[in-house]
GROMACS .gro file of C-alpha atoms in nm:
model
  438
    1MET     CA    1  -0.004   0.004  -0.004
    2ASN     CA    2   0.136   0.339  -0.086
    3THR     CA    3   0.168   0.557   0.200
    4ASN     CA    4   0.321   0.839   0.019
    5ASN     CA    5   0.001   1.046   0.006
    6PHE     CA    6  -0.303   0.906   0.191
    7CYS     CA    7  -0.501   1.218   0.077
    8GLY     CA    8  -0.495   1.099  -0.279
    9GLN     CA    9  -0.349   1.267  -0.583
   10GLU     CA   10  -0.279   1.642  -0.556
   11ARG     CA   11  -0.544   1.858  -0.718
   12PRO     CA   12  -0.602   2.227  -0.744
   13ARG     CA   13  -0.752   2.383  -0.439
   14SER     CA   14  -1.071   2.471  -0.637
   15GLN     CA   15  -1.138   2.088  -0.692
   16GLY     CA   16  -1.288   1.825  -0.465
   17ASN     CA   17  -1.244   1.867  -0.103
   18GLU     CA   18  -1.138   2.232  -0.149
   19ASN     CA   19  -1.023   2.305   0.213
   20PHE     CA   20  -0.880   1.954   0.299
   21LYS     CA   21  -0.772   1.969   0.671
   22LEU     CA   22  -0.669   1.708   0.895
   23GLN     CA   23  -0.970   1.737   1.140
   24ILE     CA   24  -0.898   1.609   1.489
   25SER     CA   25  -1.252   1.516   1.610
   26ASN     CA   26  -1.194   1.229   1.852
   27PHE     CA   27  -1.048   1.451   2.115
   28LYS     CA   28  -1.332   1.522   2.356
   29LEU     CA   29  -1.257   1.672   2.688
   30LEU     CA   30  -1.470   1.637   2.982
   31PHE     CA   31  -1.534   1.990   3.141
   32LEU     CA   32  -1.710   2.029   3.466
   33LEU     CA   33  -1.807   2.370   3.539
   34PHE     CA   34  -1.925   2.491   3.874
   35CYS     CA   35  -2.091   2.827   3.987
   36THR     CA   36  -1.894   3.022   4.240
   37PRO     CA   37  -2.097   3.139   4.550
   38LEU     CA   38  -2.123   3.510   4.584
   39THR     CA   39  -2.025   3.525   4.945
   40ILE     CA   40  -1.669   3.432   5.074
   41HIS     CA   41  -1.718   3.204   5.386
   42SER     CA   42  -1.486   3.271   5.678
   43GLU     CA   43  -1.248   3.003   5.791
   44GLU     CA   44  -1.476   2.909   6.075
   45ALA     CA   45  -1.760   2.837   5.837
   46SER     CA   46  -1.892   2.473   5.849
   47MET     CA   47  -1.796   2.330   5.536
   48PRO     CA   48  -1.745   1.959   5.416
   49ASP     CA   49  -1.396   1.836   5.374
   50SER     CA   50  -1.487   1.694   5.028
   51ILE     CA   51  -1.793   1.633   4.803
   52GLY     CA   52  -1.826   1.277   4.842
   53PRO     CA   53  -1.541   1.021   4.825
   54SER     CA   54  -1.414   1.138   4.500
   55GLY     CA   55  -1.157   1.423   4.606
   56HIS     CA   56  -1.134   1.792   4.627
   57TRP     CA   57  -1.295   2.008   4.354
   58ALA     CA   58  -1.233   2.383   4.284
   59VAL     CA   59  -1.314   2.650   4.003
   60GLU     CA   60  -1.067   2.898   3.892
   61VAL     CA   61  -1.056   3.223   3.666
   62ALA     CA   62  -0.735   3.362   3.531
   63ALA     CA   63  -0.603   3.651   3.287
   64ASN     CA   64  -0.276   3.659   3.135
   65ALA     CA   65  -0.103   3.938   2.965
   66GLY     CA   66   0.115   3.781   2.712
   67ASN     CA   67   0.365   3.911   2.452
   68MET     CA   68   0.451   3.736   2.127
   69LEU     CA   69   0.785   3.601   2.102
   70HIS     CA   70   0.943   3.732   1.775
   71GLY     CA   71   1.310   3.618   1.751
   72ASP     CA   72   1.236   3.410   1.443
   73PRO     CA   73   1.326   3.613   1.140
   74ASP     CA   74   1.018   3.487   0.952
   75ILE     CA   75   0.813   3.639   1.247
   76GLN     CA   76   0.993   3.955   1.233
   77GLN     CA   77   0.910   4.014   0.875
   78ILE     CA   78   0.521   3.986   0.922
   79LEU     CA   79   0.457   4.093   1.286
   80HIS     CA   80   0.486   4.452   1.426
   81THR     CA   81   0.292   4.462   1.734
   82TYR     CA   82   0.312   4.182   1.992
   83HIS     CA   83   0.045   4.195   2.269
   84VAL     CA   84  -0.188   3.916   2.331
   85ASN     CA   85  -0.460   3.859   2.622
   86HIS     CA   86  -0.564   3.518   2.745
   87TYR     CA   87  -0.871   3.454   2.969
   88GLU     CA   88  -0.958   3.125   3.127
   89ILE     CA   89  -1.190   2.931   3.349
   90LYS     CA   90  -1.104   2.588   3.486
   91ALA     CA   91  -1.216   2.318   3.714
   92SER     CA   92  -0.961   2.126   3.913
   93TRP     CA   93  -0.949   1.812   4.110
   94GLN     CA   94  -0.716   1.691   4.374
   95ALA     CA   95  -0.717   1.339   4.551
   96ASN     CA   96  -0.829   1.338   4.916
   97GLU     CA   97  -0.789   1.046   5.183
   98ASP     CA   98  -1.044   0.824   5.002
   99SER     CA   99  -0.891   0.854   4.662
  100GLU     CA  100  -0.517   0.916   4.691
  101THR     CA  101  -0.268   0.667   4.556
  102PRO     CA  102   0.111   0.627   4.613
  103PHE     CA  103   0.148   0.851   4.288
  104ASP     CA  104  -0.047   1.128   4.450
  105HIS     CA  105   0.184   1.106   4.752
  106SER     CA  106   0.494   1.104   4.542
  107LEU     CA  107   0.372   1.415   4.348
  108ASN     CA  108   0.263   1.591   4.656
  109LEU     CA  109  -0.110   1.566   4.566
  110PRO     CA  110  -0.115   1.707   4.218
  111GLU     CA  111  -0.434   1.877   4.098
  112LEU     CA  112  -0.593   1.773   3.755
  113GLN     CA  113  -0.744   2.051   3.554
  114ALA     CA  114  -0.988   2.090   3.270
  115GLY     CA  115  -1.074   2.426   3.127
  116ILE     CA  116  -1.176   2.664   2.856
  117LEU     CA  117  -0.922   2.945   2.723
  118TYR     CA  118  -1.003   3.256   2.524
  119SER     CA  119  -0.693   3.400   2.352
  120ASP     CA  120  -0.737   3.748   2.205
  121PHE     CA  121  -0.491   3.811   1.918
  122SER     CA  122  -0.668   4.102   1.784
  123HIS     CA  123  -0.409   4.355   1.873
  124LEU     CA  124  -0.159   4.201   1.650
  125ASP     CA  125  -0.049   4.395   1.337
  126ILE     CA  126   0.030   4.134   1.072
  127SER     CA  127   0.126   4.276   0.737
  128ARG     CA  128   0.395   4.282   0.468
  129PRO     CA  129   0.459   4.599   0.248
  130GLN     CA  130   0.356   4.401  -0.080
  131THR     CA  131   0.009   4.300   0.065
  132PRO     CA  132  -0.260   4.560   0.047
  133TYR     CA  133  -0.448   4.474   0.355
  134THR     CA  134  -0.364   4.371   0.707
  135SER     CA  135  -0.392   3.990   0.793
  136ARG     CA  136  -0.535   3.874   1.117
  137ILE     CA  137  -0.564   3.586   1.366
  138GLY     CA  138  -0.847   3.729   1.587
  139HIS     CA  139  -0.903   3.485   1.849
  140ILE     CA  140  -0.839   3.119   1.942
  141LEU     CA  141  -1.077   2.928   2.175
  142THR     CA  142  -0.932   2.619   2.336
  143LEU     CA  143  -1.030   2.330   2.522
  144TYR     CA  144  -0.752   2.176   2.736
  145GLY     CA  145  -0.661   1.947   3.026
  146GLY     CA  146  -0.367   2.007   3.263
  147ALA     CA  147  -0.189   1.948   3.591
  148ARG     CA  148  -0.067   2.153   3.871
  149LEU     CA  149   0.232   2.032   4.090
  150ASN     CA  150   0.275   2.161   4.418
  151LEU     CA  151   0.657   2.229   4.472
  152TYR     CA  152   0.659   2.407   4.811
  153ARG     CA  153   0.434   2.524   5.093
  154LEU     CA  154   0.506   2.765   5.388
  155HIS     CA  155   0.208   2.874   5.595
  156ARG     CA  156  -0.048   3.040   5.364
  157TRP     CA  157   0.202   3.066   5.071
  158ASN     CA  158   0.277   2.797   4.805
  159LEU     CA  159   0.468   2.749   4.492
  160ASP     CA  160   0.342   2.547   4.215
  161PHE     CA  161   0.429   2.460   3.852
  162SER     CA  162   0.150   2.390   3.585
  163LEU     CA  163   0.124   2.217   3.258
  164GLN     CA  164  -0.164   2.235   3.007
  165HIS     CA  165  -0.233   2.062   2.668
  166GLY     CA  166  -0.531   2.086   2.434
  167ILE     CA  167  -0.694   2.181   2.106
  168GLY     CA  168  -0.748   2.538   1.990
  169TYR     CA  169  -1.008   2.675   1.708
  170CYS     CA  170  -0.898   2.976   1.505
  171PRO     CA  171  -1.165   3.109   1.265
  172ASN     CA  172  -0.910   3.308   1.075
  173PRO     CA  173  -0.625   3.078   0.970
  174PHE     CA  174  -0.411   3.146   0.674
  175ASP     CA  175  -0.576   3.198   0.328
  176GLU     CA  176  -0.363   3.299   0.022
  177HIS     CA  177  -0.656   3.530  -0.095
  178THR     CA  178  -0.762   3.714   0.227
  179ASN     CA  179  -0.532   3.637   0.491
  180ASN     CA  180  -0.195   3.595   0.325
  181ASP     CA  181   0.030   3.722   0.559
  182ASN     CA  182  -0.092   3.519   0.856
  183LEU     CA  183   0.202   3.257   0.841
  184ILE     CA  184   0.160   3.206   1.221
  185ILE     CA  185  -0.168   3.011   1.230
  186GLY     CA  186  -0.204   2.800   0.920
  187SER     CA  187  -0.509   2.587   1.003
  188PRO     CA  188  -0.848   2.617   1.190
  189LEU     CA  189  -0.731   2.349   1.463
  190SER     CA  190  -0.414   2.415   1.656
  191ILE     CA  191  -0.229   2.217   1.923
  192TYR     CA  192  -0.196   2.396   2.243
  193VAL     CA  193   0.062   2.359   2.495
  194ALA     CA  194   0.129   2.576   2.811
  195GLY     CA  195   0.355   2.597   3.115
  196GLY     CA  196   0.375   2.833   3.401
  197ILE     CA  197   0.491   2.890   3.768
  198HIS     CA  198   0.297   3.050   4.027
  199LEU     CA  199   0.313   3.173   4.375
  200GLY     CA  200  -0.009   3.139   4.568
  201TYR     CA  201  -0.165   3.284   4.872
  202ASP     CA  202  -0.471   3.131   5.073
  203ILE     CA  203  -0.704   3.423   5.151
  204SER     CA  204  -0.926   3.179   5.348
  205ARG     CA  205  -1.006   2.820   5.375
  206GLN     CA  206  -1.158   2.823   5.016
  207TRP     CA  207  -1.018   3.130   4.845
  208LYS     CA  208  -0.678   3.144   4.701
  209LEU     CA  209  -0.509   3.423   4.487
  210SER     CA  210  -0.208   3.350   4.264
  211VAL     CA  211   0.031   3.554   4.047
  212GLY     CA  212   0.295   3.394   3.819
  213ALA     CA  213   0.437   3.372   3.464
  214GLU     CA  214   0.319   3.147   3.186
  215PHE     CA  215   0.425   3.037   2.837
  216LYS     CA  216   0.165   2.972   2.590
  217HIS     CA  217   0.211   2.796   2.230
  218TYR     CA  218  -0.027   2.736   1.944
  219SER     CA  219   0.073   2.551   1.627
  220ASN     CA  220  -0.082   2.279   1.399
  221GLY     CA  221   0.203   2.025   1.443
  222THR     CA  222   0.300   2.045   1.083
  223LEU     CA  223  -0.046   1.882   0.986
  224ASP     CA  224  -0.103   2.177   0.769
  225ARG     CA  225   0.106   2.472   0.646
  226PRO     CA  226   0.203   2.751   0.710
  227ASN     CA  227   0.318   2.662   1.080
  228LEU     CA  228   0.531   2.933   1.233
  229GLY     CA  229   0.320   2.908   1.554
  230ALA     CA  230   0.219   3.147   1.798
  231ASN     CA  231   0.437   3.155   2.134
  232THR     CA  232   0.343   3.413   2.397
  233VAL     CA  233   0.493   3.490   2.761
  234GLY     CA  234   0.372   3.699   3.036
  235PRO     CA  235   0.247   3.770   3.397
  236THR     CA  236  -0.066   3.601   3.510
  237ILE     CA  237  -0.329   3.634   3.790
  238SER     CA  238  -0.587   3.390   3.902
  239LEU     CA  239  -0.858   3.358   4.170
  240LYS     CA  240  -0.972   3.004   4.309
  241TYR     CA  241  -1.247   2.912   4.495
  242GLY     CA  242  -1.261   2.550   4.653
  243LEU     CA  243  -1.593   2.380   4.680
  244GLN     CA  244  -1.467   2.245   5.028
  245THR     CA  245  -1.198   2.343   5.255
  246TYR     CA  246  -0.833   2.288   5.143
  247PRO     CA  247  -0.686   1.949   5.221
  248GLN     CA  248  -0.427   2.086   5.463
  249THR     CA  249  -0.517   2.067   5.842
  250SER     CA  250  -0.432   2.427   5.892
  251LEU     CA  251  -0.348   2.725   5.679
  252ASN     CA  252  -0.079   2.829   5.928
  253GLU     CA  253   0.107   2.477   5.926
  254GLU     CA  254   0.347   2.368   5.670
  255GLU     CA  255   0.250   2.093   5.443
  256VAL     CA  256   0.280   1.762   5.604
  257GLU     CA  257   0.548   1.544   5.445
  258SER     CA  258   0.415   1.238   5.225
  259PRO     CA  259   0.466   0.898   5.392
  260PRO     CA  260   0.752   0.693   5.267
  261LEU     CA  261   0.688   0.453   4.977
  262SER     CA  262   0.612   0.099   5.053
  263GLU     CA  263   0.844  -0.183   4.950
  264GLY     CA  264   0.621  -0.261   4.660
  265ASP     CA  265   0.640   0.092   4.543
  266ARG     CA  266   1.013   0.076   4.554
  267ARG     CA  267   1.040  -0.223   4.323
  268LYS     CA  268   1.321  -0.163   4.040
  269PHE     CA  269   1.321  -0.363   3.707
  270PHE     CA  270   1.411  -0.372   3.336
  271TYR     CA  271   1.175  -0.406   3.057
  272VAL     CA  272   1.171  -0.341   2.680
  273GLU     CA  273   0.919  -0.120   2.479
  274THR     CA  274   0.823  -0.189   2.130
  275ILE     CA  275   0.637   0.085   1.945
  276ALA     CA  276   0.471   0.061   1.605
  277GLY     CA  277   0.344   0.426   1.490
  278LEU     CA  278   0.200   0.639   1.222
  279GLY     CA  279   0.381   0.975   1.153
  280MET     CA  280   0.192   1.267   0.984
  281LYS     CA  281   0.297   1.572   0.834
  282ALA     CA  282   0.243   1.851   0.558
  283LEU     CA  283   0.556   1.961   0.375
  284ILE     CA  284   0.690   2.308   0.396
  285ASP     CA  285   0.873   2.221   0.077
  286ARG     CA  286   0.543   2.208  -0.105
  287PHE     CA  287   0.404   2.516   0.062
  288ASN     CA  288   0.720   2.711  -0.051
  289VAL     CA  289   0.647   2.614  -0.414
  290TYR     CA  290   0.280   2.688  -0.439
  291HIS     CA  291   0.178   2.905  -0.140
  292THR     CA  292  -0.175   2.796  -0.089
  293SER     CA  293  -0.405   2.671   0.165
  294TYR     CA  294  -0.414   2.317   0.010
  295ASN     CA  295  -0.137   2.107   0.158
  296PRO     CA  296  -0.192   1.744   0.150
  297VAL     CA  297  -0.080   1.542   0.471
  298TYR     CA  298   0.164   1.251   0.429
  299GLY     CA  299   0.160   0.947   0.631
  300PHE     CA  300   0.457   0.734   0.714
  301PRO     CA  301   0.539   0.435   0.936
  302THR     CA  302   0.752   0.467   1.246
  303PHE     CA  303   0.915   0.213   1.475
  304LEU     CA  304   1.089   0.231   1.823
  305VAL     CA  305   1.261  -0.023   2.028
  306THR     CA  306   1.359   0.095   2.398
  307PRO     CA  307   1.510  -0.104   2.679
  308MET     CA  308   1.389   0.090   2.984
  309TYR     CA  309   1.476   0.069   3.364
  310ARG     CA  310   1.208   0.157   3.597
  311TYR     CA  311   1.398   0.297   3.907
  312HIS     CA  312   1.111   0.476   4.082
  313LEU     CA  313   0.737   0.461   4.116
  314LEU     CA  314   0.722   0.783   3.892
  315HIS     CA  315   1.031   0.736   3.661
  316ALA     CA  316   1.181   0.526   3.398
  317THR     CA  317   1.480   0.572   3.168
  318GLY     CA  318   1.620   0.406   2.858
  319ILE     CA  319   1.802   0.421   2.529
  320GLY     CA  320   1.572   0.395   2.214
  321ILE     CA  321   1.638   0.297   1.851
  322ASP     CA  322   1.419   0.505   1.620
  323TYR     CA  323   1.338   0.418   1.257
  324THR     CA  324   1.109   0.578   1.010
  325TYR     CA  325   1.048   0.505   0.651
  326ALA     CA  326   0.982   0.855   0.512
  327ASP     CA  327   0.875   0.793   0.142
  328TYR     CA  328   0.746   1.155   0.113
  329VAL     CA  329   1.116   1.227   0.047
  330TYR     CA  330   1.056   1.152  -0.313
  331LYS     CA  331   0.801   1.444  -0.316
  332ILE     CA  332   1.052   1.676  -0.154
  333LYS     CA  333   1.294   1.578  -0.439
  334GLU     CA  334   1.036   1.691  -0.681
  335TYR     CA  335   0.980   2.031  -0.503
  336ASP     CA  336   1.380   2.072  -0.473
  337HIS     CA  337   1.395   2.025  -0.848
  338ILE     CA  338   1.122   2.300  -0.918
  339LYS     CA  339   1.309   2.535  -0.684
  340LYS     CA  340   1.664   2.431  -0.835
  341LYS     CA  341   1.783   2.328  -0.493
  342GLU     CA  342   1.828   1.969  -0.596
  343ALA     CA  343   2.204   1.996  -0.664
  344GLY     CA  344   2.433   1.845  -0.390
  345GLN     CA  345   2.166   1.695  -0.196
  346LYS     CA  346   2.087   1.328  -0.088
  347TYR     CA  347   1.758   1.173  -0.071
  348SER     CA  348   1.668   0.854   0.120
  349PRO     CA  349   1.329   0.728   0.278
  350HIS     CA  350   1.539   0.561   0.563
  351ILE     CA  351   1.589   0.760   0.893
  352LEU     CA  352   1.749   0.622   1.184
  353GLY     CA  353   1.825   0.763   1.533
  354PHE     CA  354   1.922   0.690   1.874
  355SER     CA  355   1.762   0.859   2.181
  356LEU     CA  356   1.772   0.907   2.560
  357ARG     CA  357   1.427   0.860   2.680
  358GLN     CA  358   1.240   0.945   3.013
  359GLU     CA  359   0.892   0.848   3.113
  360LEU     CA  360   0.704   1.015   3.415
  361PHE     CA  361   0.397   0.804   3.550
  362TYR     CA  362   0.094   0.910   3.727
  363ARG     CA  363  -0.171   0.638   3.766
  364HIS     CA  364  -0.255   0.502   3.417
  365LEU     CA  365  -0.119   0.809   3.223
  366SER     CA  366   0.252   0.881   3.148
  367LEU     CA  367   0.442   1.179   3.005
  368ASN     CA  368   0.730   1.066   2.785
  369GLY     CA  369   1.022   1.269   2.645
  370ALA     CA  370   1.338   1.214   2.447
  371VAL     CA  371   1.652   1.360   2.304
  372GLY     CA  372   1.804   1.175   2.021
  373ILE     CA  373   2.073   1.222   1.759
  374TYR     CA  374   2.054   1.098   1.386
  375ALA     CA  375   2.271   0.816   1.261
  376LEU     CA  376   2.116   0.839   0.909
  377LYS     CA  377   1.897   1.115   0.745
  378ASN     CA  378   1.890   1.244   0.395
  379THR     CA  379   1.583   1.432   0.319
  380GLY     CA  380   1.660   1.731   0.085
  381TYR     CA  381   1.733   2.109   0.086
  382ILE     CA  382   1.490   2.247   0.362
  383SER     CA  383   1.581   2.000   0.606
  384THR     CA  384   1.939   2.122   0.614
  385ILE     CA  385   1.817   2.461   0.700
  386ASN     CA  386   1.507   2.395   0.941
  387GLU     CA  387   1.645   2.073   1.115
  388SER     CA  388   1.936   1.968   1.284
  389SER     CA  389   2.127   1.632   1.374
  390VAL     CA  390   1.949   1.640   1.717
  391TYR     CA  391   1.574   1.571   1.743
  392GLN     CA  392   1.328   1.590   2.041
  393HIS     CA  393   1.016   1.382   2.130
  394ILE     CA  394   0.730   1.488   2.391
  395GLY     CA  395   0.430   1.313   2.417
  396LEU     CA  396   0.152   1.145   2.627
  397ARG     CA  397   0.046   0.774   2.679
  398TYR     CA  398  -0.241   0.584   2.835
  399ASN     CA  399  -0.132   0.243   3.000
  400THR     CA  400  -0.411   0.003   2.982
  401PRO     CA  401  -0.486  -0.160   3.329
  402PHE     CA  402  -0.656  -0.488   3.179
  403THR     CA  403  -0.296  -0.566   3.046
  404ASN     CA  404  -0.119  -0.470   3.352
  405GLU     CA  405  -0.002  -0.156   3.169
  406ARG     CA  406   0.196  -0.377   2.911
  407LEU     CA  407  -0.022  -0.222   2.636
  408PHE     CA  408  -0.024   0.132   2.583
  409ILE     CA  409  -0.149   0.400   2.306
  410GLY     CA  410  -0.040   0.758   2.288
  411TYR     CA  411   0.130   1.024   2.073
  412ILE     CA  412   0.448   1.223   2.039
  413ILE     CA  413   0.539   1.558   1.877
  414LYS     CA  414   0.874   1.538   1.723
  415ALA     CA  415   1.078   1.863   1.689
  416HIS     CA  416   1.421   1.997   1.600
  417LYS     CA  417   1.621   2.280   1.755
  418PHE     CA  418   1.378   2.252   2.056
  419SER     CA  419   1.147   2.475   1.861
  420LYS     CA  420   1.052   2.361   1.515
  421VAL     CA  421   0.807   2.081   1.498
  422ASP     CA  422   0.872   1.810   1.258
  423CYS     CA  423   0.557   1.598   1.256
  424VAL     CA  424   0.315   1.428   1.495
  425GLN     CA  425   0.317   1.052   1.547
  426ILE     CA  426   0.035   0.833   1.680
  427HIS     CA  427   0.183   0.515   1.886
  428LEU     CA  428   0.068   0.169   1.990
  429GLY     CA  429   0.320  -0.001   2.213
  430TYR     CA  430   0.390  -0.307   2.432
  431ARG     CA  431   0.621  -0.369   2.717
  432PHE     CA  432   0.796  -0.695   2.730
  433GLY     CA  433   0.967  -0.839   3.039
  434LYS     CA  434   0.907  -0.774   3.393
  435VAL     CA  435   0.627  -0.511   3.479
  436ALA     CA  436   0.468  -0.432   3.822
  437LYS     CA  437   0.122  -0.304   3.891
  438TYR     CA  438   0.134  -0.024   4.153
   0.00000   0.00000   0.00000
């Protein structure tokens, strides 16, 4: 079966499916929204410690004054103002004594989050002298999930770190006729990733005020073109209301240390991960030739074998062998020929690399990352400019409990130079050897 272009033969934008996009329709986030009471209860008010046995719930509103990062020369050519505002509302859940696990203890009772984010890009000036109008992004509406990790607590003060990941919708992506200079957001759907650090103060047993700094990123993961991406950084402020009292016994006491891990939680063992995956990307090489909204997505198989060492309840490390059969390289060769960039270039569908891999576990989920180096890669002219000999992976997995977490499904985002996304990969994997159910 030819995987070179699973979108079929190339066609003009005006024929067939004119606005071909890779629609991500299976990502559904469960968002629980609670109404905030209008009256702040005092610390002495009689409130339950939790709602049922499930855990501690809260609702939070936040605002962020971001600034677009514009160090990329391509961004500098089109972007002339940089202010972006973000507004969000989210629900959070934290384990209590009835629902906590050793994972919660080891991570100091993390909070899981689900929220809605409205990002206002309307203040950006996106234009080039040769274009007779100003392009726009407008706004992006995002559904996301995330986690907040508590780093340190002293009396009413606490320091935390947060991660968010979701899908954003933009009504004004790149269009060669009406939005030609918006090379930042190339498709209606974007992958959203954010991280931040915050200093919080417990106003009362249920109200908490936090300030901090956050980084937010939008891009389509090269599932369409263009894909310069939007990166913002700036201060944030948030107000949180707990639907019950905080789990700490007293606001004036330091947080109690987690109990030591049991012998079962300290088990150490080796195992081998084997992964088969499907990589997906639209080619910047084609966009540079035709400069249109129609950019077919190419699928290609990927394989990964990694001996891993699980040395802690939360952590495992290993060395991976990565192989990709990238038959889209023959299309790159055609585009290089059109641009007269073919001379001196090598083209091979075989890509081989070795990577140092790390995995962080929480219940049946795990966050995995890697830094690797290519042993074999020859993919044409553009790759010599946008890519490097070092690559990065970051992704999320679900480890199936009915197989004792041997079988897992997930995805990764592959990048170069820690900033330029190369592709998105969907993974199905299996762990051979010893495993332990925590």
